[in-house]
Every structure is written in structure tokens, then in C-alpha cells.
Amino acid sequence: MTSILNWVRVSELSDISPDTGTLRVIVDSEAICLYRLEDGSIHATQDRCTHGNASLAEGYIDGGLIECPLHQGCFDIRTGEAVTAPCKVPIKVYAVRVEDDVIYLSGVSAQ
Ligand code: FES
């Protein structure tokens, strides 16, 4: 059995919309966006765009990128790098682990 010490349970795979591939969750006051990419991999970043007040969970996944719904800037979902203007500041990326369809994150405050 694998230890889940330092990992925070945040959601289940089935909670991520099959239509958008995203899910916004709040963990200890932090808004986080979960992603399911076409290859089935699960990722997590901060939800708020670094350019303005927009929720990336309302954006559009394009391959491994998330396009912000407000000004269409893009971030690399895996690394958090801002890859297209007007975004310049990277977003925070969280480590993700999935066990028995439950999604755990590391790097967020414990509940
Ligand atoms: Fe996201 Fe402007 S608020 S690109």
C-alpha cells in the first residue's frame, strides 16, 4: 500500500467534465484547476490566470496547453510556462497522483 502522506485528496476522476477536461476545485482557499488530457493523464495548476481575473477551468484545452477564456493567452499545463501573449508569468503547477480513481495533490496546504 502506498503512503498518501503529504498528499491532499481533492476530487475523483469522474468529477472532471468529459466535455471540457477541466475541473475547478478549492483546497484550503486555493483555487486549483484539474485537467484530463487526451492521453488520459491528469494535471493540476493554479486556476487563476496570471494575466487577469479569469478561471482557467473555463478555458479551452488545446493539446497540452490551456487557453485562457478572457484574452486567449496560453499556458503549458505540464510545466505552467506562459507560452503565448499576453501571458508572461507562469502558473503554479501541482504534483498529481491518482489512486483508485481518487485524485491527490501535493504542494497545497493540508485540509
Ligand atoms: Fe488570462 Fe488575460 S486574463 S489572458
PDB file of N, CA and C and ligand atoms in Angstrom:
ATOM      1  N   MET A   1       0.843  -1.184   0.000  1.00  0.00           N
ATOM      2  CA  MET A   1       0.000   0.000   0.000  1.00  0.00           C
ATOM      3  C   MET A   1       0.892   1.253   0.000  1.00  0.00           C
ATOM      4  N   THR A   2       0.532   2.196  -0.833  1.00  0.00           N
ATOM      5  CA  THR A   2       1.318   3.411  -0.974  1.00  0.00           C
ATOM      6  C   THR A   2       0.872   4.461   0.035  1.00  0.00           C
ATOM      7  N   SER A   3       1.832   5.099   0.653  1.00  0.00           N
ATOM      8  CA  SER A   3       1.514   6.153   1.609  1.00  0.00           C
ATOM      9  C   SER A   3       0.964   7.372   0.890  1.00  0.00           C
ATOM     10  N   ILE A   4      -0.003   8.053   1.494  1.00  0.00           N
ATOM     11  CA  ILE A   4      -0.519   9.289   0.926  1.00  0.00           C
ATOM     12  C   ILE A   4      -0.132  10.467   1.801  1.00  0.00           C
ATOM     13  N   LEU A   5       0.909  10.249   2.633  1.00  0.00           N
ATOM     14  CA  LEU A   5       1.386  11.328   3.479  1.00  0.00           C
ATOM     15  C   LEU A   5       1.787  12.520   2.614  1.00  0.00           C
ATOM     16  N   ASN A   6       1.409  13.711   3.006  1.00  0.00           N
ATOM     17  CA  ASN A   6       1.691  14.952   2.288  1.00  0.00           C
ATOM     18  C   ASN A   6       0.888  15.116   1.004  1.00  0.00           C
ATOM     19  N   TRP A   7      -0.021  14.229   0.753  1.00  0.00           N
ATOM     20  CA  TRP A   7      -0.895  14.348  -0.404  1.00  0.00           C
ATOM     21  C   TRP A   7      -2.289  14.712   0.092  1.00  0.00           C
ATOM     22  N   VAL A   8      -2.959  15.577  -0.632  1.00  0.00           N
ATOM     23  CA  VAL A   8      -4.289  16.035  -0.245  1.00  0.00           C
ATOM     24  C   VAL A   8      -5.309  15.503  -1.250  1.00  0.00           C
ATOM     25  N   ARG A   9      -6.328  14.837  -0.734  1.00  0.00           N
ATOM     26  CA  ARG A   9      -7.385  14.334  -1.606  1.00  0.00           C
ATOM     27  C   ARG A   9      -8.216  15.513  -2.098  1.00  0.00           C
ATOM     28  N   VAL A  10      -8.389  15.644  -3.409  1.00  0.00           N
ATOM     29  CA  VAL A  10      -9.102  16.817  -3.919  1.00  0.00           C
ATOM     30  C   VAL A  10     -10.339  16.481  -4.744  1.00  0.00           C
ATOM     31  N   SER A  11     -10.382  15.312  -5.352  1.00  0.00           N
ATOM     32  CA  SER A  11     -11.523  15.015  -6.207  1.00  0.00           C
ATOM     33  C   SER A  11     -11.432  13.572  -6.696  1.00  0.00           C
ATOM     34  N   GLU A  12     -12.392  13.216  -7.558  1.00  0.00           N
ATOM     35  CA  GLU A  12     -12.371  11.918  -8.209  1.00  0.00           C
ATOM     36  C   GLU A  12     -12.321  12.126  -9.721  1.00  0.00           C
ATOM     37  N   LEU A  13     -11.786  11.163 -10.422  1.00  0.00           N
ATOM     38  CA  LEU A  13     -11.652  11.280 -11.875  1.00  0.00           C
ATOM     39  C   LEU A  13     -12.983  11.593 -12.547  1.00  0.00           C
ATOM     40  N   SER A  14     -14.044  10.972 -12.061  1.00  0.00           N
ATOM     41  CA  SER A  14     -15.350  11.156 -12.694  1.00  0.00           C
ATOM     42  C   SER A  14     -15.898  12.570 -12.531  1.00  0.00           C
ATOM     43  N   ASP A  15     -15.295  13.356 -11.642  1.00  0.00           N
ATOM     44  CA  ASP A  15     -15.752  14.736 -11.454  1.00  0.00           C
ATOM     45  C   ASP A  15     -15.246  15.668 -12.553  1.00  0.00           C
ATOM     46  N   ILE A  16     -14.213  15.260 -13.272  1.00  0.00           N
ATOM     47  CA  ILE A  16     -13.686  16.102 -14.346  1.00  0.00           C
ATOM     48  C   ILE A  16     -14.593  15.958 -15.566  1.00  0.00           C
ATOM     49  N   SER A  17     -15.100  17.077 -16.030  1.00  0.00           N
ATOM     50  CA  SER A  17     -16.031  17.064 -17.153  1.00  0.00           C
ATOM     51  C   SER A  17     -15.406  16.421 -18.385  1.00  0.00           C
ATOM     52  N   PRO A  18     -16.092  15.432 -18.973  1.00  0.00           N
ATOM     53  CA  PRO A  18     -15.565  14.848 -20.212  1.00  0.00           C
ATOM     54  C   PRO A  18     -15.654  15.830 -21.372  1.00  0.00           C
ATOM     55  N   ASP A  19     -16.491  16.846 -21.256  1.00  0.00           N
ATOM     56  CA  ASP A  19     -16.648  17.833 -22.326  1.00  0.00           C
ATOM     57  C   ASP A  19     -15.500  18.832 -22.342  1.00  0.00           C
ATOM     58  N   THR A  20     -15.183  19.369 -21.163  1.00  0.00           N
ATOM     59  CA  THR A  20     -14.145  20.407 -21.100  1.00  0.00           C
ATOM     60  C   THR A  20     -12.786  19.845 -20.718  1.00  0.00           C
ATOM     61  N   GLY A  21     -12.754  18.733 -19.984  1.00  0.00           N
ATOM     62  CA  GLY A  21     -11.496  18.177 -19.496  1.00  0.00           C
ATOM     63  C   GLY A  21     -10.930  18.931 -18.320  1.00  0.00           C
ATOM     64  N   THR A  22     -11.733  19.833 -17.739  1.00  0.00           N
ATOM     65  CA  THR A  22     -11.249  20.633 -16.615  1.00  0.00           C
ATOM     66  C   THR A  22     -12.199  20.537 -15.431  1.00  0.00           C
ATOM     67  N   LEU A  23     -11.667  20.866 -14.267  1.00  0.00           N
ATOM     68  CA  LEU A  23     -12.483  20.947 -13.053  1.00  0.00           C
ATOM     69  C   LEU A  23     -11.820  21.929 -12.100  1.00  0.00           C
ATOM     70  N   ARG A  24     -12.601  22.872 -11.604  1.00  0.00           N
ATOM     71  CA  ARG A  24     -12.098  23.834 -10.611  1.00  0.00           C
ATOM     72  C   ARG A  24     -12.415  23.295  -9.232  1.00  0.00           C
ATOM     73  N   VAL A  25     -11.407  23.230  -8.380  1.00  0.00           N
ATOM     74  CA  VAL A  25     -11.605  22.802  -7.002  1.00  0.00           C
ATOM     75  C   VAL A  25     -10.964  23.842  -6.077  1.00  0.00           C
ATOM     76  N   ILE A  26     -11.480  23.927  -4.882  1.00  0.00           N
ATOM     77  CA  ILE A  26     -10.926  24.813  -3.874  1.00  0.00           C
ATOM     78  C   ILE A  26     -10.325  23.944  -2.779  1.00  0.00           C
ATOM     79  N   VAL A  27      -9.051  24.150  -2.510  1.00  0.00           N
ATOM     80  CA  VAL A  27      -8.373  23.407  -1.456  1.00  0.00           C
ATOM     81  C   VAL A  27      -7.725  24.405  -0.511  1.00  0.00           C
ATOM     82  N   ASP A  28      -8.239  24.466   0.696  1.00  0.00           N
ATOM     83  CA  ASP A  28      -7.700  25.376   1.704  1.00  0.00           C
ATOM     84  C   ASP A  28      -7.545  26.797   1.145  1.00  0.00           C
ATOM     85  N   SER A  29      -8.608  27.280   0.541  1.00  0.00           N
ATOM     86  CA  SER A  29      -8.703  28.638  -0.027  1.00  0.00           C
ATOM     87  C   SER A  29      -7.922  28.824  -1.321  1.00  0.00           C
ATOM     88  N   GLU A  30      -7.268  27.778  -1.823  1.00  0.00           N
ATOM     89  CA  GLU A  30      -6.568  27.878  -3.101  1.00  0.00           C
ATOM     90  C   GLU A  30      -7.462  27.332  -4.209  1.00  0.00           C
ATOM     91  N   ALA A  31      -7.659  28.133  -5.250  1.00  0.00           N
ATOM     92  CA  ALA A  31      -8.415  27.669  -6.415  1.00  0.00           C
ATOM     93  C   ALA A  31      -7.455  26.944  -7.351  1.00  0.00           C
ATOM     94  N   ILE A  32      -7.797  25.712  -7.673  1.00  0.00           N
ATOM     95  CA  ILE A  32      -6.929  24.840  -8.470  1.00  0.00           C
ATOM     96  C   ILE A  32      -7.730  24.292  -9.646  1.00  0.00           C
ATOM     97  N   CYS A  33      -7.081  24.206 -10.779  1.00  0.00           N
ATOM     98  CA  CYS A  33      -7.718  23.617 -11.953  1.00  0.00           C
ATOM     99  C   CYS A  33      -7.114  22.242 -12.209  1.00  0.00           C
ATOM    100  N   LEU A  34      -7.989  21.247 -12.289  1.00  0.00           N
ATOM    101  CA  LEU A  34      -7.569  19.893 -12.662  1.00  0.00           C
ATOM    102  C   LEU A  34      -7.837  19.697 -14.146  1.00  0.00           C
ATOM    103  N   TYR A  35      -6.969  18.943 -14.792  1.00  0.00           N
ATOM    104  CA  TYR A  35      -7.099  18.703 -16.229  1.00  0.00           C
ATOM    105  C   TYR A  35      -6.988  17.212 -16.515  1.00  0.00           C
ATOM    106  N   ARG A  36      -7.797  16.744 -17.448  1.00  0.00           N
ATOM    107  CA  ARG A  36      -7.600  15.402 -18.009  1.00  0.00           C
ATOM    108  C   ARG A  36      -7.295  15.600 -19.491  1.00  0.00           C
ATOM    109  N   LEU A  37      -6.084  15.244 -19.889  1.00  0.00           N
ATOM    110  CA  LEU A  37      -5.680  15.428 -21.287  1.00  0.00           C
ATOM    111  C   LEU A  37      -6.112  14.235 -22.133  1.00  0.00           C
ATOM    112  N   GLU A  38      -5.990  14.378 -23.422  1.00  0.00           N
ATOM    113  CA  GLU A  38      -6.447  13.335 -24.347  1.00  0.00           C
ATOM    114  C   GLU A  38      -5.748  12.006 -24.113  1.00  0.00           C
ATOM    115  N   ASP A  39      -4.513  12.057 -23.611  1.00  0.00           N
ATOM    116  CA  ASP A  39      -3.796  10.804 -23.341  1.00  0.00           C
ATOM    117  C   ASP A  39      -4.212  10.189 -22.009  1.00  0.00           C
ATOM    118  N   GLY A  40      -5.177  10.818 -21.333  1.00  0.00           N
ATOM    119  CA  GLY A  40      -5.687  10.288 -20.063  1.00  0.00           C
ATOM    120  C   GLY A  40      -4.923  10.782 -18.847  1.00  0.00           C
ATOM    121  N   SER A  41      -3.838  11.506 -19.067  1.00  0.00           N
ATOM    122  CA  SER A  41      -3.056  11.979 -17.921  1.00  0.00           C
ATOM    123  C   SER A  41      -3.792  13.104 -17.199  1.00  0.00           C
ATOM    124  N   ILE A  42      -3.543  13.177 -15.897  1.00  0.00           N
ATOM    125  CA  ILE A  42      -4.192  14.158 -15.027  1.00  0.00           C
ATOM    126  C   ILE A  42      -3.140  15.163 -14.565  1.00  0.00           C
ATOM    127  N   HIS A  43      -3.493  16.431 -14.584  1.00  0.00           N
ATOM    128  CA  HIS A  43      -2.578  17.503 -14.194  1.00  0.00           C
ATOM    129  C   HIS A  43      -3.333  18.527 -13.360  1.00  0.00           C
ATOM    130  N   ALA A  44      -2.579  19.387 -12.690  1.00  0.00           N
ATOM    131  CA  ALA A  44      -3.202  20.420 -11.860  1.00  0.00           C
ATOM    132  C   ALA A  44      -2.343  21.673 -11.863  1.00  0.00           C
ATOM    133  N   THR A  45      -3.018  22.812 -11.967  1.00  0.00           N
ATOM    134  CA  THR A  45      -2.344  24.108 -11.873  1.00  0.00           C
ATOM    135  C   THR A  45      -3.208  25.039 -11.029  1.00  0.00           C
ATOM    136  N   GLN A  46      -2.643  26.183 -10.705  1.00  0.00           N
ATOM    137  CA  GLN A  46      -3.497  27.200 -10.100  1.00  0.00           C
ATOM    138  C   GLN A  46      -4.586  27.514 -11.106  1.00  0.00           C
ATOM    139  N   ASP A  47      -5.760  27.921 -10.612  1.00  0.00           N
ATOM    140  CA  ASP A  47      -6.877  28.150 -11.523  1.00  0.00           C
ATOM    141  C   ASP A  47      -6.864  29.550 -12.109  1.00  0.00           C
ATOM    142  N   ARG A  48      -6.363  30.500 -11.359  1.00  0.00           N
ATOM    143  CA  ARG A  48      -6.437  31.886 -11.808  1.00  0.00           C
ATOM    144  C   ARG A  48      -5.312  32.204 -12.796  1.00  0.00           C
ATOM    145  N   CYS A  49      -5.688  32.792 -13.908  1.00  0.00           N
ATOM    146  CA  CYS A  49      -4.716  33.243 -14.897  1.00  0.00           C
ATOM    147  C   CYS A  49      -3.816  34.297 -14.264  1.00  0.00           C
ATOM    148  N   THR A  50      -2.539  34.303 -14.636  1.00  0.00           N
ATOM    149  CA  THR A  50      -1.623  35.294 -14.084  1.00  0.00           C
ATOM    150  C   THR A  50      -1.743  36.641 -14.802  1.00  0.00           C
ATOM    151  N   HIS A  51      -2.495  36.683 -15.881  1.00  0.00           N
ATOM    152  CA  HIS A  51      -2.665  37.954 -16.589  1.00  0.00           C
ATOM    153  C   HIS A  51      -3.844  38.752 -16.063  1.00  0.00           C
ATOM    154  N   GLY A  52      -4.873  38.088 -15.570  1.00  0.00           N
ATOM    155  CA  GLY A  52      -6.065  38.798 -15.126  1.00  0.00           C
ATOM    156  C   GLY A  52      -6.953  37.888 -14.314  1.00  0.00           C
ATOM    157  N   ASN A  53      -8.146  38.372 -14.070  1.00  0.00           N
ATOM    158  CA  ASN A  53      -9.070  37.642 -13.206  1.00  0.00           C
ATOM    159  C   ASN A  53      -9.923  36.680 -14.021  1.00  0.00           C
ATOM    160  N   ALA A  54      -9.342  35.586 -14.415  1.00  0.00           N
ATOM    161  CA  ALA A  54     -10.055  34.582 -15.196  1.00  0.00           C
ATOM    162  C   ALA A  54      -9.757  33.205 -14.629  1.00  0.00           C
ATOM    163  N   SER A  55     -10.761  32.349 -14.708  1.00  0.00           N
ATOM    164  CA  SER A  55     -10.621  30.962 -14.265  1.00  0.00           C
ATOM    165  C   SER A  55     -10.182  30.107 -15.446  1.00  0.00           C
ATOM    166  N   LEU A  56      -9.028  29.478 -15.311  1.00  0.00           N
ATOM    167  CA  LEU A  56      -8.546  28.630 -16.403  1.00  0.00           C
ATOM    168  C   LEU A  56      -9.436  27.411 -16.606  1.00  0.00           C
ATOM    169  N   ALA A  57     -10.184  27.030 -15.579  1.00  0.00           N
ATOM    170  CA  ALA A  57     -11.110  25.896 -15.723  1.00  0.00           C
ATOM    171  C   ALA A  57     -12.222  26.209 -16.725  1.00  0.00           C
ATOM    172  N   GLU A  58     -12.392  27.497 -17.024  1.00  0.00           N
ATOM    173  CA  GLU A  58     -13.386  27.893 -18.023  1.00  0.00           C
ATOM    174  C   GLU A  58     -12.740  28.088 -19.398  1.00  0.00           C
ATOM    175  N   GLY A  59     -11.455  27.766 -19.472  1.00  0.00           N
ATOM    176  CA  GLY A  59     -10.729  27.911 -20.731  1.00  0.00           C
ATOM    177  C   GLY A  59     -10.841  26.669 -21.594  1.00  0.00           C
ATOM    178  N   TYR A  60      -9.938  26.580 -22.571  1.00  0.00           N
ATOM    179  CA  TYR A  60     -10.012  25.522 -23.565  1.00  0.00           C
ATOM    180  C   TYR A  60      -8.680  24.789 -23.642  1.00  0.00           C
ATOM    181  N   ILE A  61      -8.747  23.470 -23.538  1.00  0.00           N
ATOM    182  CA  ILE A  61      -7.544  22.660 -23.667  1.00  0.00           C
ATOM    183  C   ILE A  61      -7.230  22.467 -25.145  1.00  0.00           C
ATOM    184  N   ASP A  62      -5.977  22.711 -25.493  1.00  0.00           N
ATOM    185  CA  ASP A  62      -5.512  22.503 -26.869  1.00  0.00           C
ATOM    186  C   ASP A  62      -4.216  21.715 -26.767  1.00  0.00           C
ATOM    187  N   GLY A  63      -4.319  20.400 -26.914  1.00  0.00           N
ATOM    188  CA  GLY A  63      -3.151  19.544 -26.702  1.00  0.00           C
ATOM    189  C   GLY A  63      -2.743  19.619 -25.251  1.00  0.00           C
ATOM    190  N   GLY A  64      -1.501  20.057 -25.004  1.00  0.00           N
ATOM    191  CA  GLY A  64      -1.021  20.193 -23.633  1.00  0.00           C
ATOM    192  C   GLY A  64      -1.099  21.619 -23.124  1.00  0.00           C
ATOM    193  N   LEU A  65      -1.860  22.463 -23.819  1.00  0.00           N
ATOM    194  CA  LEU A  65      -1.985  23.865 -23.419  1.00  0.00           C
ATOM    195  C   LEU A  65      -3.379  24.153 -22.897  1.00  0.00           C
ATOM    196  N   ILE A  66      -3.470  25.151 -22.003  1.00  0.00           N
ATOM    197  CA  ILE A  66      -4.770  25.678 -21.604  1.00  0.00           C
ATOM    198  C   ILE A  66      -4.837  27.116 -22.098  1.00  0.00           C
ATOM    199  N   GLU A  67      -5.902  27.406 -22.822  1.00  0.00           N
ATOM    200  CA  GLU A  67      -6.116  28.761 -23.337  1.00  0.00           C
ATOM    201  C   GLU A  67      -7.063  29.501 -22.412  1.00  0.00           C
ATOM    202  N   CYS A  68      -6.618  30.631 -21.919  1.00  0.00           N
ATOM    203  CA  CYS A  68      -7.431  31.435 -21.017  1.00  0.00           C
ATOM    204  C   CYS A  68      -8.687  31.940 -21.755  1.00  0.00           C
ATOM    205  N   PRO A  69      -9.839  31.892 -21.082  1.00  0.00           N
ATOM    206  CA  PRO A  69     -11.070  32.309 -21.761  1.00  0.00           C
ATOM    207  C   PRO A  69     -11.185  33.816 -21.948  1.00  0.00           C
ATOM    208  N   LEU A  70     -10.357  34.603 -21.239  1.00  0.00           N
ATOM    209  CA  LEU A  70     -10.543  36.054 -21.285  1.00  0.00           C
ATOM    210  C   LEU A  70      -9.789  36.728 -22.433  1.00  0.00           C
ATOM    211  N   HIS A  71      -8.487  36.467 -22.548  1.00  0.00           N
ATOM    212  CA  HIS A  71      -7.702  37.107 -23.617  1.00  0.00           C
ATOM    213  C   HIS A  71      -6.940  36.080 -24.454  1.00  0.00           C
ATOM    214  N   GLN A  72      -7.250  34.817 -24.267  1.00  0.00           N
ATOM    215  CA  GLN A  72      -6.711  33.723 -25.096  1.00  0.00           C
ATOM    216  C   GLN A  72      -5.202  33.510 -24.957  1.00  0.00           C
ATOM    217  N   GLY A  73      -4.604  34.000 -23.868  1.00  0.00           N
ATOM    218  CA  GLY A  73      -3.225  33.623 -23.595  1.00  0.00           C
ATOM    219  C   GLY A  73      -3.178  32.137 -23.246  1.00  0.00           C
ATOM    220  N   CYS A  74      -2.022  31.494 -23.477  1.00  0.00           N
ATOM    221  CA  CYS A  74      -1.922  30.054 -23.227  1.00  0.00           C
ATOM    222  C   CYS A  74      -0.788  29.713 -22.267  1.00  0.00           C
ATOM    223  N   PHE A  75      -1.025  28.655 -21.507  1.00  0.00           N
ATOM    224  CA  PHE A  75      -0.030  28.110 -20.588  1.00  0.00           C
ATOM    225  C   PHE A  75       0.176  26.637 -20.900  1.00  0.00           C
ATOM    226  N   ASP A  76       1.411  26.176 -20.668  1.00  0.00           N
ATOM    227  CA  ASP A  76       1.696  24.747 -20.750  1.00  0.00           C
ATOM    228  C   ASP A  76       1.163  24.102 -19.482  1.00  0.00           C
ATOM    229  N   ILE A  77       0.240  23.183 -19.625  1.00  0.00           N
ATOM    230  CA  ILE A  77      -0.403  22.564 -18.464  1.00  0.00           C
ATOM    231  C   ILE A  77       0.595  21.769 -17.628  1.00  0.00           C
ATOM    232  N   ARG A  78       1.571  21.151 -18.275  1.00  0.00           N
ATOM    233  CA  ARG A  78       2.518  20.297 -17.550  1.00  0.00           C
ATOM    234  C   ARG A  78       3.572  21.091 -16.786  1.00  0.00           C
ATOM    235  N   THR A  79       3.981  22.233 -17.348  1.00  0.00           N
ATOM    236  CA  THR A  79       5.075  22.991 -16.725  1.00  0.00           C
ATOM    237  C   THR A  79       4.629  24.312 -16.114  1.00  0.00           C
ATOM    238  N   GLY A  80       3.465  24.810 -16.530  1.00  0.00           N
ATOM    239  CA  GLY A  80       2.994  26.104 -16.059  1.00  0.00           C
ATOM    240  C   GLY A  80       3.540  27.279 -16.840  1.00  0.00           C
ATOM    241  N   GLU A  81       4.414  27.014 -17.789  1.00  0.00           N
ATOM    242  CA  GLU A  81       5.037  28.098 -18.559  1.00  0.00           C
ATOM    243  C   GLU A  81       3.992  28.879 -19.358  1.00  0.00           C
ATOM    244  N   ALA A  82       4.122  30.213 -19.331  1.00  0.00           N
ATOM    245  CA  ALA A  82       3.286  31.056 -20.180  1.00  0.00           C
ATOM    246  C   ALA A  82       3.868  30.997 -21.581  1.00  0.00           C
ATOM    247  N   VAL A  83       3.082  30.540 -22.550  1.00  0.00           N
ATOM    248  CA  VAL A  83       3.634  30.310 -23.881  1.00  0.00           C
ATOM    249  C   VAL A  83       3.131  31.281 -24.938  1.00  0.00           C
ATOM    250  N   THR A  84       2.019  31.957 -24.702  1.00  0.00           N
ATOM    251  CA  THR A  84       1.578  32.962 -25.676  1.00  0.00           C
ATOM    252  C   THR A  84       1.101  34.209 -24.952  1.00  0.00           C
ATOM    253  N   ALA A  85       1.274  35.349 -25.620  1.00  0.00           N
ATOM    254  CA  ALA A  85       0.829  36.636 -25.100  1.00  0.00           C
ATOM    255  C   ALA A  85      -0.705  36.641 -24.992  1.00  0.00           C
ATOM    256  N   PRO A  86      -1.197  37.420 -24.047  1.00  0.00           N
ATOM    257  CA  PRO A  86      -0.496  38.393 -23.216  1.00  0.00           C
ATOM    258  C   PRO A  86       0.078  37.802 -21.923  1.00  0.00           C
ATOM    259  N   CYS A  87       0.041  36.499 -21.760  1.00  0.00           N
ATOM    260  CA  CYS A  87       0.536  35.887 -20.524  1.00  0.00           C
ATOM    261  C   CYS A  87       2.064  35.869 -20.526  1.00  0.00           C
ATOM    262  N   LYS A  88       2.645  36.275 -19.408  1.00  0.00           N
ATOM    263  CA  LYS A  88       4.097  36.286 -19.265  1.00  0.00           C
ATOM    264  C   LYS A  88       4.563  35.550 -18.018  1.00  0.00           C
ATOM    265  N   VAL A  89       3.735  35.581 -16.979  1.00  0.00           N
ATOM    266  CA  VAL A  89       4.093  34.978 -15.697  1.00  0.00           C
ATOM    267  C   VAL A  89       3.554  33.548 -15.655  1.00  0.00           C
ATOM    268  N   PRO A  90       4.395  32.571 -15.310  1.00  0.00           N
ATOM    269  CA  PRO A  90       3.921  31.191 -15.281  1.00  0.00           C
ATOM    270  C   PRO A  90       2.878  30.958 -14.184  1.00  0.00           C
ATOM    271  N   ILE A  91       2.123  29.903 -14.333  1.00  0.00           N
ATOM    272  CA  ILE A  91       1.181  29.493 -13.302  1.00  0.00           C
ATOM    273  C   ILE A  91       1.803  28.377 -12.467  1.00  0.00           C
ATOM    274  N   LYS A  92       1.336  28.262 -11.243  1.00  0.00           N
ATOM    275  CA  LYS A  92       1.841  27.221 -10.335  1.00  0.00           C
ATOM    276  C   LYS A  92       1.316  25.856 -10.775  1.00  0.00           C
ATOM    277  N   VAL A  93       2.201  24.881 -10.722  1.00  0.00           N
ATOM    278  CA  VAL A  93       1.840  23.513 -11.079  1.00  0.00           C
ATOM    279  C   VAL A  93       1.924  22.643  -9.830  1.00  0.00           C
ATOM    280  N   TYR A  94       0.984  21.748  -9.672  1.00  0.00           N
ATOM    281  CA  TYR A  94       0.950  20.847  -8.524  1.00  0.00           C
ATOM    282  C   TYR A  94       1.255  19.420  -8.970  1.00  0.00           C
ATOM    283  N   ALA A  95       1.914  18.687  -8.098  1.00  0.00           N
ATOM    284  CA  ALA A  95       2.128  17.261  -8.358  1.00  0.00           C
ATOM    285  C   ALA A  95       0.809  16.526  -8.166  1.00  0.00           C
ATOM    286  N   VAL A  96       0.541  15.579  -9.038  1.00  0.00           N
ATOM    287  CA  VAL A  96      -0.725  14.847  -9.033  1.00  0.00           C
ATOM    288  C   VAL A  96      -0.459  13.360  -8.888  1.00  0.00           C
ATOM    289  N   ARG A  97      -1.297  12.716  -8.103  1.00  0.00           N
ATOM    290  CA  ARG A  97      -1.268  11.255  -8.020  1.00  0.00           C
ATOM    291  C   ARG A  97      -2.705  10.746  -8.041  1.00  0.00           C
ATOM    292  N   VAL A  98      -2.939   9.672  -8.757  1.00  0.00           N
ATOM    293  CA  VAL A  98      -4.272   9.095  -8.830  1.00  0.00           C
ATOM    294  C   VAL A  98      -4.207   7.673  -8.294  1.00  0.00           C
ATOM    295  N   GLU A  99      -5.055   7.389  -7.323  1.00  0.00           N
ATOM    296  CA  GLU A  99      -5.149   6.041  -6.761  1.00  0.00           C
ATOM    297  C   GLU A  99      -6.618   5.667  -6.654  1.00  0.00           C
ATOM    298  N   ASP A 100      -6.985   4.551  -7.255  1.00  0.00           N
ATOM    299  CA  ASP A 100      -8.373   4.078  -7.192  1.00  0.00           C
ATOM    300  C   ASP A 100      -9.352   5.174  -7.591  1.00  0.00           C
ATOM    301  N   ASP A 101      -9.029   5.899  -8.658  1.00  0.00           N
ATOM    302  CA  ASP A 101      -9.870   6.969  -9.213  1.00  0.00           C
ATOM    303  C   ASP A 101      -9.960   8.207  -8.339  1.00  0.00           C
ATOM    304  N   VAL A 102      -9.183   8.257  -7.266  1.00  0.00           N
ATOM    305  CA  VAL A 102      -9.166   9.441  -6.416  1.00  0.00           C
ATOM    306  C   VAL A 102      -7.913  10.261  -6.765  1.00  0.00           C
ATOM    307  N   ILE A 103      -8.126  11.569  -6.888  1.00  0.00           N
ATOM    308  CA  ILE A 103      -7.028  12.472  -7.260  1.00  0.00           C
ATOM    309  C   ILE A 103      -6.465  13.124  -5.995  1.00  0.00           C
ATOM    310  N   TYR A 104      -5.158  13.027  -5.854  1.00  0.00           N
ATOM    311  CA  TYR A 104      -4.436  13.646  -4.735  1.00  0.00           C
ATOM    312  C   TYR A 104      -3.461  14.666  -5.316  1.00  0.00           C
ATOM    313  N   LEU A 105      -3.290  15.752  -4.607  1.00  0.00           N
ATOM    314  CA  LEU A 105      -2.301  16.763  -4.990  1.00  0.00           C
ATOM    315  C   LEU A 105      -1.292  16.939  -3.887  1.00  0.00           C
ATOM    316  N   SER A 106      -0.099  17.287  -4.297  1.00  0.00           N
ATOM    317  CA  SER A 106       0.936  17.675  -3.349  1.00  0.00           C
ATOM    318  C   SER A 106       1.316  19.112  -3.678  1.00  0.00           C
ATOM    319  N   GLY A 107       1.709  19.836  -2.661  1.00  0.00           N
ATOM    320  CA  GLY A 107       2.085  21.231  -2.872  1.00  0.00           C
ATOM    321  C   GLY A 107       1.001  22.192  -2.476  1.00  0.00           C
ATOM    322  N   VAL A 108      -0.109  21.673  -1.927  1.00  0.00           N
ATOM    323  CA  VAL A 108      -1.166  22.522  -1.388  1.00  0.00           C
ATOM    324  C   VAL A 108      -1.213  22.297   0.125  1.00  0.00           C
ATOM    325  N   SER A 109      -1.806  23.216   0.819  1.00  0.00           N
ATOM    326  CA  SER A 109      -1.918  23.089   2.263  1.00  0.00           C
ATOM    327  C   SER A 109      -2.873  21.956   2.597  1.00  0.00           C
ATOM    328  N   ALA A 110      -2.562  21.221   3.643  1.00  0.00           N
ATOM    329  CA  ALA A 110      -3.446  20.139   4.078  1.00  0.00           C
ATOM    330  C   ALA A 110      -4.730  20.735   4.618  1.00  0.00           C
ATOM    331  N   GLN A 111      -5.825  20.018   4.463  1.00  0.00           N
ATOM    332  CA  GLN A 111      -7.119  20.500   4.933  1.00  0.00           C
ATOM    333  C   GLN A 111      -7.240  20.336   6.431  1.00  0.00           C
TER     334      GLN A 111
HETATM  335 FE1  FES B   1      -5.970  35.334 -18.969  1.00  0.00          FE
HETATM  336 FE2  FES B   1      -5.865  37.855 -19.873  1.00  0.00          FE
HETATM  337  S1  FES B   1      -6.867  37.104 -18.094  1.00  0.00           S
HETATM  338  S2  FES B   1      -5.044  36.046 -20.796  1.00  0.00           S
END
